[in-house]
Short mmCIF file of C-alpha atoms in Angstrom, two decimals:
data_model
loop_
_atom_site.label_atom_id
_atom_site.label_comp_id
_atom_site.label_asym_id
_atom_site.label_seq_id
_atom_site.Cartn_x
_atom_site.Cartn_y
_atom_site.Cartn_z
CA UNK P 111 -36.81 -56.06 86.10
CA UNK P 112 -39.39 -53.57 86.89
CA UNK P 113 -42.36 -55.49 86.52
CA UNK P 114 -45.49 -54.92 88.55
CA UNK P 115 -48.83 -57.30 88.56
CA UNK P 116 -50.82 -54.47 89.51
CA UNK P 117 -54.00 -55.99 90.28
CA UNK P 118 -55.56 -59.55 90.50
CA UNK P 119 -56.54 -61.30 87.28
CA UNK P 120 -59.49 -59.93 85.27
CA UNK P 121 -59.38 -56.43 86.48
CA UNK P 122 -56.35 -54.85 85.30
CA UNK P 123 -53.30 -55.86 83.08
CA UNK P 124 -49.51 -55.98 83.75
CA UNK P 125 -47.48 -52.45 84.07
CA UNK P 126 -43.90 -52.97 82.49
CA UNK P 127 -41.19 -50.83 81.92
CA UNK P 128 -37.80 -51.66 80.03
CA UNK P 129 -34.92 -49.33 79.84
CA UNK P 130 -31.44 -49.07 77.83
CA UNK P 131 -28.69 -46.77 78.22
CA UNK P 132 -26.04 -46.41 75.96
CA UNK P 133 -22.59 -44.62 76.33
CA UNK P 134 -19.49 -44.23 74.44
CA UNK P 135 -16.87 -46.84 76.10
CA UNK P 136 -13.84 -45.01 75.58
CA UNK P 137 -12.42 -47.06 73.40
CA UNK P 138 -14.48 -46.68 69.89
CA UNK P 139 -17.12 -48.73 71.18
CA UNK P 140 -20.38 -48.16 73.23
CA UNK P 141 -21.52 -49.70 76.62
CA UNK P 142 -24.58 -50.40 78.20
CA UNK P 143 -24.43 -49.30 81.75
CA UNK P 144 -28.49 -49.83 82.09
CA UNK P 145 -30.16 -52.74 80.21
CA UNK P 146 -33.38 -53.40 82.09
CA UNK P 147 -36.00 -55.86 80.46
CA UNK P 148 -39.87 -55.42 82.28
CA UNK P 149 -42.50 -58.04 82.05
CA UNK P 150 -43.48 -59.02 78.56
CA UNK P 151 -40.41 -56.66 77.07
CA UNK P 152 -37.36 -58.80 77.32
CA UNK P 153 -33.99 -57.50 76.10
CA UNK P 154 -30.70 -59.44 75.03
CA UNK P 155 -27.17 -57.61 74.23
CA UNK P 156 -26.86 -59.51 70.65
CA UNK P 157 -23.89 -59.30 68.44
CA UNK P 158 -23.45 -56.00 66.66
CA UNK P 159 -22.12 -55.64 63.03
CA UNK P 160 -20.95 -52.33 63.70
CA UNK P 161 -17.84 -52.57 65.99
CA UNK P 162 -18.78 -49.29 67.18
CA UNK P 163 -22.59 -49.84 68.18
CA UNK P 164 -24.03 -51.79 70.80
CA UNK P 165 -26.91 -53.93 69.71
CA UNK P 166 -30.05 -55.11 71.71
CA UNK P 167 -32.79 -57.58 70.77
CA UNK P 168 -36.35 -57.16 71.86
CA UNK P 169 -36.70 -60.98 72.16
CA UNK P 170 -39.52 -63.52 72.20
CA UNK P 171 -42.85 -63.56 69.97
CA UNK P 172 -44.45 -60.92 72.84
CA UNK P 173 -48.05 -62.32 73.48
CA UNK P 174 -48.59 -58.66 74.70
CA UNK P 175 -49.94 -55.97 74.66
CA UNK P 176 -53.22 -57.29 76.11
CA UNK P 177 -55.78 -54.90 76.72
CA UNK P 178 -55.29 -53.43 80.02
CA UNK P 179 -51.42 -53.62 79.74
CA UNK P 180 -49.08 -50.58 80.12
CA UNK P 181 -46.02 -51.02 78.46
CA UNK P 182 -43.03 -48.62 78.29
CA UNK P 183 -39.64 -48.57 76.65
CA UNK P 184 -37.10 -46.02 77.24
CA UNK P 185 -33.79 -46.04 75.18
CA UNK P 186 -31.18 -43.47 75.22
CA UNK P 187 -28.32 -43.25 73.19
CA UNK P 188 -26.03 -40.67 75.09
CA UNK P 189 -23.51 -38.13 73.22
CA UNK P 190 -21.38 -40.17 71.00
CA UNK P 191 -22.76 -43.51 71.47
CA UNK P 192 -24.31 -45.78 68.92
CA UNK P 193 -26.99 -48.13 69.55
CA UNK P 194 -29.21 -50.57 67.38
CA UNK P 195 -32.46 -51.92 68.95
CA UNK P 196 -34.19 -54.69 66.84
CA UNK P 197 -36.44 -57.16 67.58
CA UNK P 198 -36.96 -61.16 67.22
CA UNK P 199 -40.70 -61.34 66.39
CA UNK P 200 -43.80 -59.47 65.67
CA UNK P 201 -45.51 -58.08 68.32
CA UNK P 202 -49.15 -59.27 68.50
CA UNK P 203 -51.81 -57.04 70.23
CA UNK P 204 -54.45 -58.90 71.75
CA UNK P 205 -57.85 -58.96 73.30
CA UNK P 206 -57.90 -58.64 77.03
CA UNK P 207 -60.78 -59.51 79.76
CA UNK P 208 -61.06 -55.69 80.22
CA UNK P 209 -62.61 -52.80 77.99
CA UNK P 210 -59.57 -50.45 78.78
CA UNK P 211 -57.22 -50.28 76.10
CA UNK P 212 -53.51 -51.61 75.80
CA UNK P 213 -50.90 -48.65 76.11
CA UNK P 214 -47.32 -49.09 74.69
CA UNK P 215 -45.25 -46.31 75.02
CA UNK P 216 -41.74 -46.02 73.37
CA UNK P 217 -39.34 -42.93 74.59
CA UNK P 218 -36.21 -42.40 72.65
CA UNK P 219 -33.26 -39.98 73.13
CA UNK P 220 -30.14 -39.15 71.15
CA UNK P 221 -27.51 -36.71 72.38
CA UNK P 222 -24.85 -35.13 70.22
CA UNK P 223 -23.14 -37.26 68.02
CA UNK P 224 -25.28 -39.84 68.89
CA UNK P 225 -26.83 -42.60 66.90
CA UNK P 226 -29.91 -44.64 67.54
CA UNK P 227 -31.57 -47.12 65.19
CA UNK P 228 -35.08 -48.44 66.81
CA UNK P 229 -36.10 -51.40 64.10
CA UNK P 230 -38.76 -53.47 65.84
CA UNK P 231 -40.51 -56.28 64.24
CA UNK P 232 -44.05 -55.14 63.02
CA UNK P 233 -46.86 -54.76 65.25
CA UNK P 234 -50.05 -56.96 64.58
CA UNK P 235 -53.08 -55.73 65.61
CA UNK P 236 -55.64 -58.49 66.27
CA UNK P 237 -59.18 -58.75 66.01
CA UNK P 238 -60.45 -57.53 69.15
CA UNK P 239 -57.59 -56.01 70.56
CA UNK P 240 -57.44 -52.04 71.39
CA UNK P 241 -53.98 -50.60 71.47
CA UNK P 242 -52.81 -46.92 71.68
CA UNK P 243 -49.27 -46.98 70.69
CA UNK P 244 -46.83 -43.76 71.42
CA UNK P 245 -43.47 -43.39 70.29
CA UNK P 246 -41.84 -39.95 71.10
CA UNK P 247 -38.03 -39.17 70.26
CA UNK P 248 -36.21 -36.28 71.55
CA UNK P 249 -32.96 -35.58 69.61
CA UNK P 250 -30.08 -33.37 69.80
CA UNK P 251 -29.21 -31.04 66.89
CA UNK P 252 -26.28 -33.15 65.89
CA UNK P 253 -28.14 -36.44 66.71
CA UNK P 254 -28.90 -39.39 64.05
CA UNK P 255 -32.00 -41.58 64.08
CA UNK P 256 -33.50 -44.24 62.09
CA UNK P 257 -36.92 -45.44 63.19
CA UNK P 258 -39.09 -48.21 61.57
CA UNK P 259 -42.63 -48.53 62.25
CA UNK P 260 -44.95 -51.22 60.39
CA UNK P 261 -48.05 -51.72 61.50
CA UNK P 262 -50.22 -54.64 59.97
CA UNK P 263 -53.95 -54.94 60.55
CA UNK P 264 -55.46 -58.33 61.18
CA UNK P 265 -54.28 -61.55 60.90
CA UNK P 266 -54.59 -63.01 57.48
CA UNK P 267 -58.27 -62.55 56.45
CA UNK P 268 -59.46 -61.05 59.75
CA UNK P 269 -60.50 -57.61 60.60
CA UNK P 270 -58.25 -55.33 62.55
CA UNK P 271 -58.53 -54.70 66.49
CA UNK P 272 -58.61 -50.71 67.17
CA UNK P 273 -55.26 -49.31 66.83
CA UNK P 274 -54.00 -46.09 67.36
CA UNK P 275 -50.26 -44.65 66.87
CA UNK P 276 -48.39 -41.69 67.29
CA UNK P 277 -45.06 -41.04 66.21
CA UNK P 278 -43.66 -37.58 67.58
CA UNK P 279 -40.08 -36.35 66.65
CA UNK P 280 -38.35 -33.17 68.10
CA UNK P 281 -35.02 -32.11 67.12
CA UNK P 282 -33.06 -29.47 69.39
CA UNK P 283 -36.37 -28.94 71.11
CA UNK P 284 -38.52 -28.18 68.02
CA UNK P 285 -41.01 -30.40 66.24
CA UNK P 286 -39.83 -32.39 63.30
CA UNK P 287 -42.64 -35.12 62.55
CA UNK P 288 -45.62 -35.85 63.91
CA UNK P 289 -48.05 -38.25 62.87
CA UNK P 290 -50.95 -40.28 64.14
CA UNK P 291 -52.48 -42.92 62.50
CA UNK P 292 -55.75 -44.50 63.66
CA UNK P 293 -57.52 -48.08 62.18
CA UNK P 294 -60.06 -50.15 63.06
CA UNK P 295 -63.41 -50.31 64.62
CA UNK P 296 -64.06 -46.71 66.12
CA UNK P 297 -61.96 -45.16 63.58
CA UNK P 298 -64.13 -43.41 61.09
CA UNK P 299 -62.79 -43.55 57.64
CA UNK P 300 -59.64 -45.42 58.42
CA UNK P 301 -59.97 -47.61 55.32
CA UNK P 302 -61.04 -44.89 52.75
CA UNK P 303 -59.56 -43.49 49.67
CA UNK P 304 -57.45 -40.69 51.38
CA UNK P 305 -56.18 -42.91 54.20
CA UNK P 306 -55.22 -47.02 53.48
CA UNK P 307 -57.62 -47.86 50.62
CA UNK P 308 -57.79 -51.37 51.21
CA UNK P 309 -54.22 -51.98 52.27
CA UNK P 310 -53.63 -53.92 55.67
CA UNK P 311 -50.10 -53.16 55.87
CA UNK P 312 -48.70 -49.69 56.55
CA UNK P 313 -45.21 -48.56 57.50
CA UNK P 314 -43.05 -45.55 58.19
CA UNK P 315 -39.34 -45.51 57.84
CA UNK P 316 -37.65 -42.24 59.33
CA UNK P 317 -34.29 -41.29 58.98
CA UNK P 318 -32.86 -38.18 60.60
CA UNK P 319 -29.59 -36.86 59.86
CA UNK P 320 -27.74 -33.49 60.38
CA UNK P 321 -25.66 -33.65 57.40
CA UNK P 322 -28.95 -32.98 55.25
CA UNK P 323 -29.16 -29.53 56.86
CA UNK P 324 -27.39 -28.26 53.88
CA UNK P 325 -29.08 -30.41 51.11
CA UNK P 326 -31.74 -32.79 51.80
CA UNK P 327 -32.53 -35.69 49.53
CA UNK P 328 -35.23 -35.22 47.02
CA UNK P 329 -38.67 -36.64 47.09
CA UNK P 330 -38.92 -40.18 45.34
CA UNK P 331 -41.75 -42.00 44.39
CA UNK P 332 -41.35 -45.39 44.94
CA UNK P 333 -44.31 -47.25 43.35
CA UNK P 334 -47.99 -46.70 43.43
CA UNK P 335 -48.01 -46.73 47.27
CA UNK P 336 -45.09 -45.59 48.76
CA UNK P 337 -42.92 -42.51 48.72
CA UNK P 338 -39.88 -41.05 50.08
CA UNK P 339 -40.32 -37.45 51.38
CA UNK P 340 -37.95 -34.95 52.91
CA UNK P 341 -39.29 -33.40 55.76
CA UNK P 342 -38.92 -29.64 56.60
CA UNK P 343 -35.91 -30.56 58.66
CA UNK P 344 -32.91 -32.73 57.95
CA UNK P 345 -34.63 -35.91 57.63
CA UNK P 346 -36.56 -38.09 55.19
CA UNK P 347 -39.76 -40.13 55.93
CA UNK P 348 -40.51 -42.90 53.78
CA UNK P 349 -44.35 -43.82 54.01
CA UNK P 350 -45.41 -47.04 52.39
CA UNK P 351 -48.62 -49.25 51.95
CA UNK P 352 -48.76 -52.93 51.05
CA UNK P 353 -51.30 -55.68 50.87
CA UNK P 354 -49.19 -57.57 53.49
CA UNK P 355 -46.02 -57.26 56.12
CA UNK P 356 -43.68 -59.11 53.57
CA UNK P 357 -44.16 -56.89 50.84
CA UNK P 358 -44.22 -53.74 53.19
CA UNK P 359 -40.86 -54.64 54.63
CA UNK P 360 -39.47 -55.48 50.96
CA UNK P 361 -40.41 -51.60 50.24
CA UNK P 362 -39.13 -50.17 53.41
CA UNK P 363 -35.77 -52.10 53.00
CA UNK P 364 -35.32 -50.99 49.40
CA UNK P 365 -35.54 -47.40 50.93
CA UNK P 366 -32.85 -48.12 53.59
CA UNK P 367 -30.12 -47.45 50.66
CA UNK P 368 -30.37 -43.75 52.01
CA UNK P 369 -27.86 -44.40 54.74
CA UNK P 370 -24.29 -46.17 54.86
CA UNK P 371 -24.37 -45.87 58.57
CA UNK I 241 -70.38 -14.16 66.48
CA UNK I 242 -71.83 -13.40 63.03
CA UNK I 243 -73.23 -16.27 61.12
CA UNK I 244 -73.10 -14.37 57.91
CA UNK I 245 -69.17 -13.73 58.35
CA UNK I 246 -68.67 -17.78 58.85
CA UNK I 247 -70.78 -18.18 55.50
CA UNK I 248 -68.65 -15.52 53.71
CA UNK I 249 -65.62 -17.24 55.05
CA UNK I 250 -66.80 -20.55 54.38
CA UNK I 251 -67.97 -19.93 50.89
CA UNK I 252 -66.24 -21.48 47.97
CA UNK I 253 -66.69 -18.19 46.04
CA UNK I 254 -64.42 -16.32 48.87
CA UNK I 255 -61.47 -15.73 46.47
CA UNK I 256 -58.50 -17.51 48.16
CA UNK I 257 -57.60 -19.76 45.39
CA UNK I 258 -58.99 -22.81 46.55
CA UNK I 259 -60.86 -23.99 43.16
CA UNK I 260 -57.80 -25.00 41.76
CA UNK I 261 -57.07 -28.02 44.22
CA UNK I 262 -58.75 -31.11 44.54
CA UNK I 263 -57.67 -31.85 48.08
CA UNK I 264 -56.23 -35.47 46.51
CA UNK I 265 -59.19 -36.24 44.78
CA UNK I 266 -57.46 -36.17 41.18
CA UNK I 267 -54.83 -38.44 42.39
CA UNK I 268 -57.47 -40.88 43.61
CA UNK I 269 -59.57 -40.64 40.51
CA UNK I 270 -56.35 -41.85 38.54
CA UNK I 271 -56.00 -44.43 40.74
CA UNK I 272 -59.33 -46.11 40.62
CA UNK I 273 -60.02 -45.18 44.22
CA UNK I 274 -62.75 -42.74 43.62
CA UNK I 275 -65.10 -43.73 40.93
CA UNK I 276 -68.53 -43.12 41.98
CA UNK I 277 -70.65 -41.11 44.68
CA UNK I 278 -70.41 -44.02 47.07
CA UNK I 279 -66.40 -44.02 46.59
CA UNK I 280 -66.41 -40.43 46.84
CA UNK I 281 -68.34 -40.30 50.18
CA UNK I 282 -65.55 -42.84 51.60
CA UNK I 283 -62.74 -40.61 50.44
CA UNK I 284 -64.35 -37.67 51.63
CA UNK I 285 -65.01 -39.69 55.08
CA UNK I 286 -61.51 -40.49 55.39
CA UNK I 287 -60.00 -37.16 54.35
CA UNK I 288 -62.32 -35.43 56.89
CA UNK I 289 -61.30 -37.69 60.19
CA UNK I 290 -57.39 -37.25 59.31
CA UNK I 291 -56.22 -34.32 57.25
CA UNK I 292 -59.50 -32.72 57.90
CA UNK I 293 -59.33 -33.12 61.98
CA UNK I 294 -55.71 -31.70 61.85
CA UNK I 295 -56.42 -28.68 59.84
CA UNK I 296 -59.27 -28.16 61.96
CA UNK I 297 -57.40 -28.32 65.17
CA UNK I 298 -54.64 -25.99 63.73
CA UNK I 299 -57.30 -23.26 62.55
CA UNK I 300 -58.91 -23.68 65.79
CA UNK I 301 -55.74 -23.08 67.95
CA UNK I 302 -55.12 -20.21 65.56
CA UNK I 303 -58.26 -18.74 66.27
CA UNK I 304 -57.90 -19.06 70.31
CA UNK I 305 -54.76 -17.14 70.24
CA UNK I 306 -52.05 -19.66 69.77
CA UNK I 307 -48.52 -18.20 68.53
CA UNK I 308 -49.20 -18.64 64.74
CA UNK I 309 -45.59 -19.33 64.23
CA UNK I 310 -45.56 -22.36 66.66
CA UNK I 311 -48.59 -23.44 64.86
CA UNK I 312 -46.85 -23.19 61.42
CA UNK I 313 -44.09 -25.46 62.52
CA UNK I 314 -46.66 -27.90 63.92
CA UNK I 315 -48.06 -27.82 60.57
CA UNK I 316 -44.88 -28.55 58.62
CA UNK I 317 -44.24 -31.67 61.17
CA UNK I 318 -47.84 -32.75 60.35
CA UNK I 319 -47.39 -32.76 56.59
CA UNK I 320 -44.31 -34.88 55.48
CA UNK I 321 -44.84 -34.41 51.95
CA UNK I 322 -43.15 -31.37 50.47
CA UNK I 323 -45.70 -31.18 47.64
CA UNK I 324 -48.57 -30.62 50.55
CA UNK I 325 -46.55 -28.19 52.30
CA UNK I 326 -45.85 -26.13 49.42
CA UNK I 327 -49.82 -26.42 48.32
CA UNK I 328 -50.84 -25.49 51.90
CA UNK I 329 -48.43 -22.46 52.00
CA UNK I 330 -49.47 -21.50 48.83
CA UNK I 331 -53.03 -21.50 49.54
CA UNK I 332 -52.40 -19.74 52.70
CA UNK I 333 -50.63 -16.64 50.96
CA UNK I 334 -53.87 -16.40 48.55
CA UNK I 335 -56.14 -16.82 51.65
CA UNK I 336 -54.04 -14.04 53.49
CA UNK I 337 -54.33 -11.66 50.48
CA UNK I 338 -57.82 -12.05 50.19
CA UNK I 339 -58.42 -11.65 54.16
CA UNK I 340 -56.15 -8.73 54.73
CA UNK I 341 -58.31 -6.78 52.26
CA UNK I 342 -61.40 -7.79 53.58
CA UNK I 343 -60.69 -7.92 57.49
CA UNK I 344 -57.81 -5.61 57.98
CA UNK I 345 -55.86 -6.95 61.44
CA UNK I 346 -52.28 -6.41 62.47
CA UNK I 347 -52.03 -9.73 63.63
CA UNK I 348 -52.74 -10.55 59.83
CA UNK I 349 -50.17 -8.45 59.07
CA UNK I 350 -47.85 -9.82 61.54
CA UNK I 351 -48.11 -13.47 60.00
CA UNK I 352 -47.73 -12.26 56.45
CA UNK I 353 -44.31 -10.49 57.34
CA UNK I 354 -43.21 -13.29 59.04
CA UNK I 355 -44.04 -15.83 56.41
CA UNK I 356 -44.07 -13.92 53.25
CA UNK I 357 -44.24 -16.73 51.12
CA UNK I 358 -47.38 -18.29 52.93
CA UNK I 359 -48.15 -19.83 56.32
CA UNK I 360 -50.18 -23.12 56.30
CA UNK I 361 -53.58 -22.74 54.98
CA UNK I 362 -55.08 -23.80 58.27
CA UNK I 363 -53.29 -21.56 60.16
CA UNK I 364 -53.98 -18.49 58.24
CA UNK I 365 -57.63 -19.59 58.10
CA UNK I 366 -57.91 -19.64 62.00
CA UNK I 367 -56.21 -16.27 62.43
CA UNK I 368 -58.57 -14.89 59.82
CA UNK I 369 -61.63 -16.15 61.66
CA UNK I 370 -60.12 -14.70 64.57
CA UNK I 371 -59.93 -11.13 62.75
CA UNK I 372 -63.12 -11.64 61.39
CA UNK I 373 -64.60 -11.70 64.85
CA UNK I 374 -64.99 -15.51 64.60
CA UNK I 375 -64.26 -17.87 67.36
CA UNK I 376 -62.58 -21.28 67.61
CA UNK I 377 -65.27 -23.52 67.29
CA UNK I 378 -66.56 -21.51 64.03
CA UNK I 379 -62.87 -21.80 62.75
CA UNK I 380 -63.07 -25.40 63.34
CA UNK I 381 -66.40 -25.41 61.20
CA UNK I 382 -64.76 -23.74 58.27
CA UNK I 383 -61.65 -25.51 58.00
CA UNK I 384 -63.77 -29.08 58.76
CA UNK I 385 -66.13 -28.00 55.84
CA UNK I 386 -63.55 -27.13 53.51
CA UNK I 387 -61.58 -30.49 54.02
CA UNK I 388 -64.66 -31.91 52.02
CA UNK I 389 -66.19 -29.21 50.23
CA UNK I 390 -63.20 -28.78 47.82
CA UNK I 391 -62.72 -32.77 47.41
CA UNK I 392 -66.56 -32.98 46.15
CA UNK I 393 -66.52 -30.15 43.76
CA UNK I 394 -63.46 -31.42 41.93
CA UNK I 395 -65.22 -34.95 41.53
CA UNK I 396 -67.96 -33.26 39.91
CA UNK I 397 -65.30 -31.91 37.13
CA UNK I 398 -62.75 -34.89 37.22
CA UNK I 399 -65.72 -37.77 36.75
CA UNK I 400 -68.74 -35.88 35.20
CA UNK I 401 -70.40 -36.79 38.49
CA UNK I 402 -73.72 -35.55 38.69
CA UNK I 403 -73.50 -32.39 41.13
CA UNK I 404 -76.79 -33.46 42.90
CA UNK I 405 -74.96 -36.50 44.17
CA UNK I 406 -71.58 -34.85 44.95
CA UNK I 407 -73.79 -32.34 47.09
CA UNK I 408 -75.67 -35.22 48.64
CA UNK I 409 -72.54 -36.81 49.72
CA UNK I 410 -71.38 -33.48 51.71
CA UNK I 411 -75.02 -33.31 52.99
CA UNK I 412 -74.34 -37.34 54.33
CA UNK I 413 -71.10 -36.15 55.72
CA UNK I 414 -72.79 -32.81 57.55
CA UNK I 415 -73.20 -34.86 60.99
CA UNK I 416 -69.62 -35.85 60.94
CA UNK I 417 -68.25 -32.59 59.58
CA UNK I 418 -69.69 -31.08 62.59
CA UNK I 419 -68.57 -33.66 65.01
CA UNK I 420 -65.06 -33.39 63.76
CA UNK I 421 -65.10 -29.53 64.51
CA UNK I 422 -66.33 -30.01 67.92
CA UNK I 423 -63.50 -32.52 68.20
CA UNK I 424 -61.12 -30.01 66.89
CA UNK I 425 -62.33 -27.00 69.16
CA UNK I 426 -62.06 -29.31 72.24
CA UNK I 427 -58.25 -29.78 71.31
CA UNK I 428 -57.50 -26.22 70.63
CA UNK I 429 -56.95 -25.23 74.02
CA UNK I 430 -54.17 -27.84 74.47
CA UNK I 431 -50.35 -27.02 73.99
CA UNK I 432 -49.44 -26.98 70.54
CA UNK I 433 -47.99 -30.40 70.86
CA UNK I 434 -50.78 -31.91 71.93
CA UNK I 435 -53.06 -30.97 69.09
CA UNK I 436 -54.18 -33.87 66.98
CA UNK I 437 -52.05 -35.08 64.13
CA UNK I 438 -53.98 -37.65 62.33
CA UNK I 439 -52.56 -38.13 58.95
CA UNK I 440 -53.85 -39.59 55.78
CA UNK I 441 -50.86 -41.91 54.21
CA UNK I 442 -52.62 -42.10 50.79
CA UNK I 443 -52.76 -38.26 50.45
CA UNK I 444 -49.08 -37.99 51.30
CA UNK I 445 -48.17 -40.53 48.91
CA UNK I 446 -50.26 -39.62 45.92
CA UNK I 447 -49.68 -35.93 46.32
CA UNK I 448 -46.03 -36.68 45.40
CA UNK I 449 -47.26 -38.68 42.56
CA UNK I 450 -49.40 -35.82 41.23
CA UNK I 451 -46.73 -33.29 41.82
CA UNK I 452 -44.85 -35.20 38.66
CA UNK I 453 -47.83 -35.21 36.16
CA UNK I 454 -47.06 -32.94 33.12
CA UNK I 455 -51.02 -33.03 32.33
CA UNK I 456 -53.34 -32.16 35.18
CA UNK I 457 -56.64 -30.65 35.71
CA UNK I 458 -56.08 -29.41 39.23
CA UNK I 459 -52.85 -27.91 41.07
CA UNK I 460 -53.01 -30.72 43.69
#
């Protein structure tokens, strides 16, 4: 547990860091020598459908991040380890007492032959909230990665808060994907016809697989507002817009058929 | 800095092939998202603050002297759609050809040799600005303006929109276009990996749809 209440109520938020490290257990499975929750980010080791992989679930309907909070999650799948991290409930970005935005930083690392799934539940940007989210992944050349990132702009019928989300993936030290999305009050043009065009749920599903170094999958249109695109490296990105979280998940799930692993 | 040089570089008549591209407007018109001057303005605003900012920052960083090959790689990472990557490289090659005849410079020759199929257009634009004696801010202005100028012109042809209305859209966006150029220039001294990466989901999605059409007015 690495929670620190940084200041009395009303001035600043919570600062917390959760960490997971996965290593091969030497018997064809994956061990978790480090599993440390922090503040509102609680972790549970859960039953894995894949015997070679460990599974960790981010539990609890997180009533965070609030404005002013600083949350971080660090996940490492070392060489040869297989780890799946998922979530039990959506994360709500909520207004807080301060004008400071909340920060949520996710750092993913996968070593040679490592396999990492990062599959949290959606983030819901509640009216009046302000969240700066950053996900950075560093991959060894032979690592595989699946990342799902879903954002819902406002609860039903409300305007969203301010949400800024950057997804940066580097492989073998070179940039593979770098995308930033900005929504809500103070982000000009966020709902215009080049960006969201009135949709309230946006999602990305990234799959990195070195097996595609030789022949990447082709681009594929998945309807009016979703597409599968091969990146300039061995990876595909699914980008989808939908009216709501449920329909968004349906599209992203349909695209997960890319991987048998 | 020569203002006339900036005007020449940003002029739609500069022979760099941009007129054949709609910047995503053709697909947006088909989908009904752009139908008149008001929706064109919203489209251009969202394009400006996303793809426009990213392009302007790449151009500005190239003009500031960052390694163009590192910027080209950064542009790839910022462009998930292969159709948009192809378009950016084709436009980059056409601009390179025109610029090498206009402002000969060994730096342009080196990039053309390293990327014979074309580097991403904003990177070429920034390097061309540098070769023409322009600075990072001017390069950002040229890229930011271009991110909406071509789209507005295309809308005139696609919708039969009154050219005066399309021009008025660009005039209303002038202050924001300048602001985006200033943001891009302010970021251009950062490390390449910290440059803006603002993305436009609908541009990425519809570029792939558009690439499959058998009949279209614009190449992208």
